CSV table of C-alpha atoms in Angstrom, one decimal:
chain,number,residue,atom,x,y,z
Y,1,MET,CA,-7.7,-49.7,4.3
Y,2,ARG,CA,-5.5,-51.1,6.1
Y,3,ILE,CA,-3.0,-52.7,4.4
Y,4,GLY,CA,-0.2,-55.2,5.6
Y,5,LEU,CA,3.0,-55.4,4.7
Y,6,ILE,CA,4.8,-58.4,5.0
Y,7,TYR,CA,7.9,-59.1,4.3
Y,8,ASP,CA,11.8,-60.2,4.8
Y,9,VAL,CA,14.3,-58.0,5.6
Y,10,PHE,CA,17.9,-58.2,5.6
Y,11,GLU,CA,18.5,-58.1,9.7
Y,12,ASP,CA,15.1,-60.7,9.8
Y,13,TYR,CA,17.3,-63.7,8.5
Y,14,PRO,CA,17.8,-66.3,11.6
Y,15,TRP,CA,21.1,-67.9,10.3
Y,16,ARG,CA,22.0,-70.9,11.4
Y,17,ASP,CA,26.1,-72.1,11.5
Y,18,GLY,CA,27.4,-73.5,8.3
Y,19,GLU,CA,25.3,-71.8,6.0
Y,20,PRO,CA,25.9,-70.0,2.9
Y,21,SER,CA,27.1,-66.6,2.6
Y,22,ASP,CA,24.0,-66.1,0.3
Y,23,ALA,CA,22.0,-67.4,2.2
Y,24,ASP,CA,20.0,-64.0,3.1
Y,25,ALA,CA,20.2,-62.8,-1.3
Y,26,GLU,CA,16.1,-63.2,-1.4
Y,27,TYR,CA,15.5,-60.9,1.2
Y,28,GLU,CA,14.8,-56.8,1.3
Y,29,PRO,CA,16.5,-54.0,2.1
Y,30,VAL,CA,14.2,-51.2,4.1
Y,31,ASP,CA,14.2,-49.3,1.2
Y,32,THR,CA,12.1,-51.8,-0.2
Y,33,VAL,CA,9.6,-51.7,2.3
Y,34,ASP,CA,9.4,-47.9,2.3
Y,35,ALA,CA,8.6,-48.1,-1.3
Y,36,LEU,CA,5.9,-50.5,-0.5
Y,37,ALA,CA,4.2,-48.1,2.1
Y,38,GLY,CA,4.6,-45.0,-0.3
Y,39,ALA,CA,2.4,-46.6,-2.7
Y,40,VAL,CA,0.1,-47.5,-0.3
Y,41,GLU,CA,0.0,-44.4,1.0
Y,42,ALA,CA,0.0,-42.9,-2.6
Y,43,LEU,CA,-3.7,-44.9,-3.0
Y,44,GLY,CA,-5.2,-43.3,-0.2
Y,45,HIS,CA,-4.6,-46.2,2.1
Y,46,ARG,CA,-2.7,-46.8,5.5
Y,47,PRO,CA,0.0,-49.0,5.6
Y,48,VAL,CA,0.9,-51.5,8.8
Y,49,ARG,CA,4.1,-53.4,8.5
Y,50,VAL,CA,3.6,-56.5,10.1
Y,51,GLY,CA,6.8,-58.1,9.0
Y,52,THR,CA,7.7,-61.3,8.7
Y,53,ALA,CA,5.3,-64.6,8.1
Y,54,PHE,CA,6.5,-65.8,11.3
Y,55,ASP,CA,5.2,-62.2,13.1
Y,56,LEU,CA,2.2,-62.6,10.8
Y,57,HIS,CA,1.6,-65.6,12.9
Y,58,ALA,CA,2.1,-64.3,16.2
Y,59,ARG,CA,0.0,-61.1,15.1
Y,60,LEU,CA,-3.0,-62.8,13.8
Y,61,GLN,CA,-2.9,-64.6,17.0
Y,62,GLU,CA,-3.1,-61.3,18.9
Y,63,GLY,CA,-6.1,-60.4,16.6
Y,64,LEU,CA,-4.5,-58.4,13.7
Y,65,ASP,CA,-7.1,-55.6,11.9
Y,66,ILE,CA,-6.0,-55.7,8.2
Y,67,ASP,CA,-8.0,-55.7,5.4
Y,68,ALA,CA,-5.5,-57.1,2.8
Y,69,ALA,CA,-2.0,-58.0,2.3
Y,70,ILE,CA,0.8,-57.2,0.2
Y,71,ASN,CA,3.6,-60.2,0.7
Y,72,ILE,CA,7.0,-60.2,-0.4
Y,73,SER,CA,8.3,-62.8,2.2
Y,74,GLU,CA,10.7,-65.3,1.1
Y,75,GLY,CA,10.9,-67.4,4.5
Y,76,ALA,CA,13.8,-69.5,4.5
Y,77,ARG,CA,14.9,-73.1,4.5
Y,78,SER,CA,11.9,-75.0,3.2
Y,79,ARG,CA,11.1,-75.7,-0.2
Y,80,ASN,CA,7.3,-74.4,1.1
Y,81,ARG,CA,8.5,-71.2,2.1
Y,82,GLU,CA,7.2,-68.2,0.0
Y,83,ALA,CA,3.5,-70.5,1.0
Y,84,TYR,CA,3.8,-69.9,4.1
Y,85,ALA,CA,2.7,-66.3,4.4
Y,86,PRO,CA,-0.4,-66.6,2.2
Y,87,ILE,CA,-1.7,-69.6,3.5
Y,88,LEU,CA,-2.1,-67.5,7.1
Y,89,LEU,CA,-3.4,-65.0,5.4
Y,90,GLU,CA,-5.9,-67.3,3.6
Y,91,MET,CA,-6.5,-68.8,6.6
Y,92,ALA,CA,-7.4,-65.7,8.3
Y,93,ASP,CA,-10.0,-64.8,4.6
Y,94,ILE,CA,-7.6,-61.8,4.6
Y,95,PRO,CA,-7.1,-60.9,0.9
Y,96,CYS,CA,-3.1,-61.0,-0.6
Y,97,LEU,CA,-2.5,-59.2,-3.5
Y,98,GLY,CA,-0.3,-61.2,-5.6
Y,99,SER,CA,0.2,-64.6,-6.8
Y,100,ASP,CA,-1.4,-67.2,-4.5
Y,101,ALA,CA,0.4,-70.2,-2.4
Y,102,LEU,CA,0.4,-73.3,-4.7
Y,103,THR,CA,1.6,-70.6,-7.7
Y,104,LEU,CA,4.7,-69.5,-5.3
Y,105,SER,CA,5.3,-73.1,-4.1
Y,106,VAL,CA,5.8,-74.5,-7.7
Y,107,THR,CA,7.5,-72.0,-9.0
Y,108,LEU,CA,10.1,-72.5,-6.1
Y,109,ASP,CA,11.1,-75.6,-7.8
Y,110,LYS,CA,12.7,-74.8,-11.4
Y,111,ALA,CA,12.0,-78.5,-12.1
Y,112,TRP,CA,8.2,-78.8,-12.0
Y,113,THR,CA,8.0,-75.1,-13.2
Y,114,LYS,CA,10.2,-75.8,-16.4
Y,115,ASP,CA,7.9,-79.4,-17.0
Y,116,ILE,CA,4.6,-76.9,-17.1
Y,117,VAL,CA,5.6,-74.5,-19.4
Y,118,ARG,CA,7.3,-76.5,-22.0
Y,119,ALA,CA,3.9,-79.0,-21.7
Y,120,ALA,CA,2.7,-75.3,-22.5
Y,121,GLY,CA,4.5,-75.2,-25.3
Y,122,VAL,CA,6.8,-72.5,-23.8
Y,123,PRO,CA,10.6,-73.2,-25.3
Y,124,ALA,CA,12.7,-74.1,-22.4
Y,125,PRO,CA,15.8,-75.8,-21.9
Y,126,VAL,CA,16.4,-79.4,-21.3
Y,127,HIS,CA,16.9,-80.2,-17.9
Y,128,ARG,CA,17.7,-83.4,-15.1
Y,129,VAL,CA,17.5,-83.1,-11.5
Y,130,TYR,CA,20.5,-84.4,-9.5
Y,131,GLY,CA,20.0,-85.1,-5.4
Y,132,GLY,CA,24.1,-85.8,-5.8
Y,133,VAL,CA,26.5,-87.0,-7.9
Y,134,PRO,CA,26.4,-90.7,-7.3
Y,135,ASP,CA,22.6,-90.0,-9.5
Y,136,ILE,CA,23.9,-88.6,-12.4
Y,137,ASP,CA,24.5,-91.3,-15.6
Y,138,PRO,CA,26.7,-90.7,-18.0
Y,139,ASP,CA,24.5,-92.1,-20.9
Y,140,ASP,CA,22.1,-89.3,-19.9
Y,141,VAL,CA,23.1,-86.3,-19.3
Y,142,PRO,CA,22.1,-83.2,-21.9
Y,143,PRO,CA,25.3,-81.9,-24.3
Y,144,PHE,CA,27.5,-79.6,-22.8
Y,145,PRO,CA,27.8,-76.7,-22.0
Y,146,LEU,CA,25.6,-77.0,-19.0
Y,147,PHE,CA,24.0,-74.6,-16.3
Y,148,VAL,CA,24.1,-76.2,-12.6
Y,149,LYS,CA,22.0,-74.0,-10.0
Y,150,PRO,CA,20.1,-75.3,-6.6
Y,151,ARG,CA,16.4,-76.6,-7.4
Y,152,TYR,CA,14.4,-74.4,-4.5
Y,153,GLU,CA,16.6,-71.1,-4.6
Y,154,GLY,CA,16.2,-67.2,-5.8
Y,155,SER,CA,18.0,-64.4,-6.5
Y,156,SER,CA,21.0,-66.2,-8.0
Y,157,LYS,CA,21.8,-68.1,-4.7
Y,158,GLY,CA,24.8,-71.2,-5.4
Y,159,ILE,CA,25.7,-69.3,-8.8
Y,160,GLN,CA,29.3,-68.6,-9.5
Y,161,PRO,CA,31.9,-69.0,-12.5
Y,162,SER,CA,32.1,-72.8,-11.6
Y,163,SER,CA,27.8,-73.4,-12.4
Y,164,ARG,CA,28.5,-73.4,-16.1
Y,165,VAL,CA,30.2,-76.5,-16.6
Y,166,ASP,CA,31.7,-77.9,-20.0
Y,167,THR,CA,33.0,-81.4,-19.4
Y,168,LEU,CA,31.6,-84.5,-16.9
Y,169,GLN,CA,34.2,-83.9,-15.0
Y,170,GLU,CA,33.1,-80.4,-13.8
Y,171,LEU,CA,29.7,-81.3,-14.0
Y,172,ARG,CA,30.5,-83.7,-11.2
Y,173,ALA,CA,32.8,-81.3,-9.0
Y,174,GLU,CA,30.1,-78.7,-9.8
Y,175,VAL,CA,26.9,-80.7,-9.1
Y,176,GLY,CA,28.7,-81.9,-5.6
Y,177,ARG,CA,29.5,-78.5,-4.2
Y,178,GLN,CA,25.6,-77.1,-5.1
Y,179,THR,CA,24.4,-80.0,-3.2
Y,180,GLY,CA,26.8,-80.4,0.1
Y,181,THR,CA,26.2,-76.5,0.3
Y,182,TYR,CA,22.9,-75.9,-0.3
Y,183,GLY,CA,21.4,-79.3,0.8
Y,184,GLN,CA,18.9,-80.0,-1.9
Y,185,ASP,CA,18.4,-81.2,-5.7
Y,186,VAL,CA,20.2,-79.0,-8.2
Y,187,ILE,CA,19.0,-78.8,-11.9
Y,188,VAL,CA,21.0,-78.8,-14.3
Y,189,GLU,CA,19.5,-77.5,-17.8
Y,190,SER,CA,20.8,-76.9,-20.9
Y,191,PHE,CA,23.4,-73.4,-21.2
Y,192,VAL,CA,21.5,-71.0,-24.0
Y,193,ARG,CA,24.2,-68.8,-25.8
Y,194,GLY,CA,24.5,-66.2,-28.5
Y,195,GLY,CA,21.5,-64.3,-28.3
Y,196,GLY,CA,22.0,-62.6,-24.5
Y,197,GLU,CA,19.5,-62.3,-21.6
Y,198,TYR,CA,16.5,-60.7,-21.3
Y,199,THR,CA,14.0,-60.6,-18.0
Y,200,VAL,CA,10.6,-58.9,-18.4
Y,201,GLY,CA,8.3,-57.8,-15.8
Y,202,VAL,CA,4.6,-58.0,-16.0
Y,203,ILE,CA,2.2,-56.3,-14.0
Y,204,GLY,CA,-1.4,-56.8,-13.4
Y,205,HIS,CA,-4.3,-59.3,-14.7
Y,206,ASP,CA,-7.5,-60.3,-17.4
Y,207,PRO,CA,-5.8,-58.9,-19.1
Y,208,PRO,CA,-1.7,-58.8,-18.0
Y,209,GLU,CA,0.8,-56.6,-19.3
Y,210,ALA,CA,4.5,-56.9,-20.5
Y,211,LEU,CA,6.8,-53.8,-19.2
Y,212,PRO,CA,9.7,-53.3,-21.2
Y,213,VAL,CA,12.0,-55.9,-21.5
Y,214,LEU,CA,15.3,-55.2,-20.2
Y,215,GLN,CA,18.7,-56.5,-21.2
Y,216,ARG,CA,21.2,-58.0,-19.5
Y,217,ALA,CA,24.9,-57.8,-19.2
Y,218,VAL,CA,26.4,-62.0,-19.3
Y,219,GLU,CA,30.1,-62.0,-17.8
Y,220,THR,CA,32.6,-62.5,-21.0
Y,221,THR,CA,34.4,-65.5,-19.6
Y,222,THR,CA,31.2,-68.0,-19.1
Y,223,GLY,CA,28.8,-66.0,-20.2
Y,224,ILE,CA,26.8,-66.1,-17.1
Y,225,GLY,CA,24.9,-63.0,-16.3
Y,226,LEU,CA,26.6,-60.4,-14.6
Y,227,HIS,CA,23.8,-60.1,-11.8
Y,228,ALA,CA,24.2,-63.9,-10.8
Y,229,LEU,CA,27.6,-63.1,-10.4
Y,230,GLU,CA,27.4,-59.5,-8.3
Y,231,HIS,CA,24.5,-61.2,-6.4
Y,232,ARG,CA,24.3,-60.1,-2.3
Y,233,GLY,CA,26.9,-63.1,-0.4
Y,234,ALA,CA,28.2,-64.5,-4.0
Y,235,VAL,CA,32.1,-65.1,-4.0
Y,236,GLU,CA,34.1,-61.8,-5.3
Y,237,PRO,CA,35.8,-62.1,-8.5
Y,238,THR,CA,40.1,-61.8,-8.2
Y,239,GLU,CA,39.5,-58.7,-10.1
Y,240,GLU,CA,36.1,-56.6,-11.4
Y,241,TRP,CA,34.0,-58.6,-14.0
Y,242,GLN,CA,34.5,-58.0,-17.6
Y,243,TYR,CA,31.3,-58.4,-19.8
Y,244,GLU,CA,29.1,-57.5,-22.8
Y,245,LEU,CA,25.6,-56.7,-24.2
Y,246,ALA,CA,25.2,-59.8,-26.6
Y,247,GLY,CA,22.6,-59.9,-28.6
Y,248,ASP,CA,20.4,-56.9,-30.3
Y,249,LEU,CA,17.6,-56.7,-28.5
Y,250,THR,CA,14.8,-55.5,-31.8
Y,251,PRO,CA,11.3,-54.5,-31.5
Y,252,GLU,CA,10.3,-57.9,-33.0
Y,253,LEU,CA,12.4,-59.7,-30.4
Y,254,GLU,CA,11.2,-57.8,-27.4
Y,255,SER,CA,7.4,-58.4,-29.0
Y,256,SER,CA,8.5,-61.9,-29.1
Y,257,LEU,CA,10.1,-62.3,-25.0
Y,258,GLN,CA,6.8,-60.7,-23.7
Y,259,ASN,CA,4.9,-63.1,-25.1
Y,260,LEU,CA,6.6,-66.1,-24.0
Y,261,THR,CA,6.7,-64.6,-20.9
Y,262,LEU,CA,2.6,-64.3,-20.7
Y,263,ARG,CA,2.2,-67.5,-21.4
Y,264,THR,CA,4.2,-68.5,-19.2
Y,265,PHE,CA,2.6,-66.2,-16.5
Y,266,ASP,CA,-0.9,-67.3,-17.4
Y,267,ALA,CA,0.7,-70.9,-17.5
Y,268,LEU,CA,1.3,-71.0,-14.1
Y,269,ASP,CA,-2.0,-69.2,-12.7
Y,270,CYS,CA,0.4,-66.0,-11.8
Y,271,LEU,CA,-1.8,-62.9,-10.5
Y,272,ASP,CA,-1.1,-59.1,-10.2
Y,273,PHE,CA,3.0,-59.2,-10.5
Y,274,ALA,CA,5.8,-61.0,-11.2
Y,275,ARG,CA,9.5,-61.2,-13.3
Y,276,ALA,CA,10.9,-64.1,-16.3
Y,277,ASP,CA,14.0,-64.4,-17.1
Y,278,VAL,CA,14.7,-65.4,-20.6
Y,279,ARG,CA,17.7,-65.8,-22.4
Y,280,VAL,CA,18.2,-66.3,-26.6
Y,281,ASP,CA,20.6,-68.8,-28.8
Y,282,THR,CA,22.3,-67.2,-32.0
Y,283,ALA,CA,19.7,-68.3,-34.1
Y,284,GLY,CA,17.5,-65.8,-32.2
Y,285,GLN,CA,15.2,-68.3,-30.0
Y,286,PRO,CA,14.2,-67.5,-26.9
Y,287,TRP,CA,13.7,-69.7,-24.1
Y,288,PHE,CA,12.4,-69.5,-20.8
Y,289,LEU,CA,14.8,-69.6,-17.7
Y,290,GLU,CA,12.4,-68.8,-14.7
Y,291,ILE,CA,9.5,-66.8,-13.6
Y,292,ASN,CA,9.9,-64.7,-9.7
Y,293,PRO,CA,5.9,-64.4,-8.6
Y,294,LEU,CA,8.0,-62.4,-6.2
Y,295,PRO,CA,10.3,-60.4,-7.6
Y,296,THR,CA,11.7,-57.6,-5.7
Y,297,PHE,CA,10.5,-53.8,-5.2
Y,298,ALA,CA,13.9,-52.4,-4.4
Y,299,PRO,CA,14.0,-49.1,-5.4
Y,300,ASP,CA,16.9,-50.1,-8.3
Y,301,GLY,CA,15.3,-53.7,-9.2
Y,302,THR,CA,13.8,-54.8,-12.2
Y,303,PHE,CA,10.5,-52.6,-11.8
Y,304,ALA,CA,11.9,-49.7,-10.9
Y,305,ILE,CA,14.0,-49.7,-14.0
Y,306,ALA,CA,10.7,-50.1,-16.1
Y,307,ALA,CA,9.2,-47.2,-14.5
Y,308,GLU,CA,12.0,-44.8,-15.8
Y,309,LEU,CA,11.1,-46.3,-19.1
Y,310,MET,CA,8.1,-45.7,-19.1
Y,311,ASN,CA,8.5,-42.2,-17.5
Y,312,THR,CA,6.3,-43.2,-14.7
Y,313,PRO,CA,7.5,-41.7,-10.9
Y,314,TYR,CA,8.2,-45.1,-8.2
Y,315,ASP,CA,5.4,-44.6,-6.2
Y,316,ASP,CA,3.1,-44.4,-8.3
Y,317,PHE,CA,3.9,-47.3,-10.6
Y,318,LEU,CA,3.9,-48.9,-7.5
Y,319,ALA,CA,0.2,-47.1,-6.8
Y,320,ASP,CA,-1.1,-48.2,-10.3
Y,321,VAL,CA,0.1,-52.3,-10.3
Y,322,PHE,CA,-1.7,-52.2,-6.2
Y,323,ASP,CA,-4.7,-50.5,-7.1
Y,324,ARG,CA,-5.2,-53.1,-10.4
Y,325,ALA,CA,-5.3,-55.9,-7.6
Y,326,LEU,CA,-7.2,-54.5,-5.4
Y,327,ARG,CA,-9.9,-53.9,-7.7
Y,328,ARG,CA,-9.3,-58.1,-9.5
Y,329,LEU,CA,-9.8,-58.7,-5.6
Y,330,GLN,CA,-12.6,-56.3,-5.8
Y,331,ILE,CA,-11.8,-54.4,-2.6
Y,332,GLY,CA,-10.5,-51.3,-4.5
């Protein structure tokens, strides 16, 4: 089969004057596209490198001939941006691996995602949504410390040490910074402390399978995940970050984190692959933070690390992920 690859690499970002330095943080290195192509070839199929959702739109008009597609395209600026490629593929009657447009749009919205998973019984921190500083009601602010991040972004965009706030004055300053810089609402949620930060990958469907849990380092002063402070385009520290591995990843905790992630995956109708971030408090209670059904497949990313822990070559791992998805679509 001819399997189309829909993606945004760093050089594809359509920069505009005045955009933040991390605007392209969700895009991918070419190595990621090479990994996707290698996995498709390992399955005996032919990868067709289409490019961005806008490239897909143009090539469909020209009669693009593909049997299915793997989409990791993020788009830009719109809260519907992750739905561009899946909608075009759906309209063209081309099967697409991974979650559909509705799930991608909902999960990009951090506030709606929290509402849905809480309704499904998944523990998630209390949150508020602010469109600007005037929206902050001092009598309706969750207990400090709090964490502030853009509502419709991923890959830690917008996060820096000031994102964790301990006072009303700091909250106002951070809400003003982020809404002014990113031109969108922010979500403000209780900051979970004490038991560490973890990420959990999921692959497959009916039933989905949770991968080995990965523990993340946290910066010692703020308690923010180190990966969130070191993302592409982040503010450079004046000196090297100090960090620690807070908490203890026991077999019991790993099982609990995996179960929580699978419940979240199901509640949001995710398909084929996703990655969730979870924090644990001082009492050992896990709290869902967010889920990404368009996770990076970079050769040094979460899924590659999980494959290494499973003693599986990365090409073979990705081939298995995509083969399961093709069989779900009944075209494998």
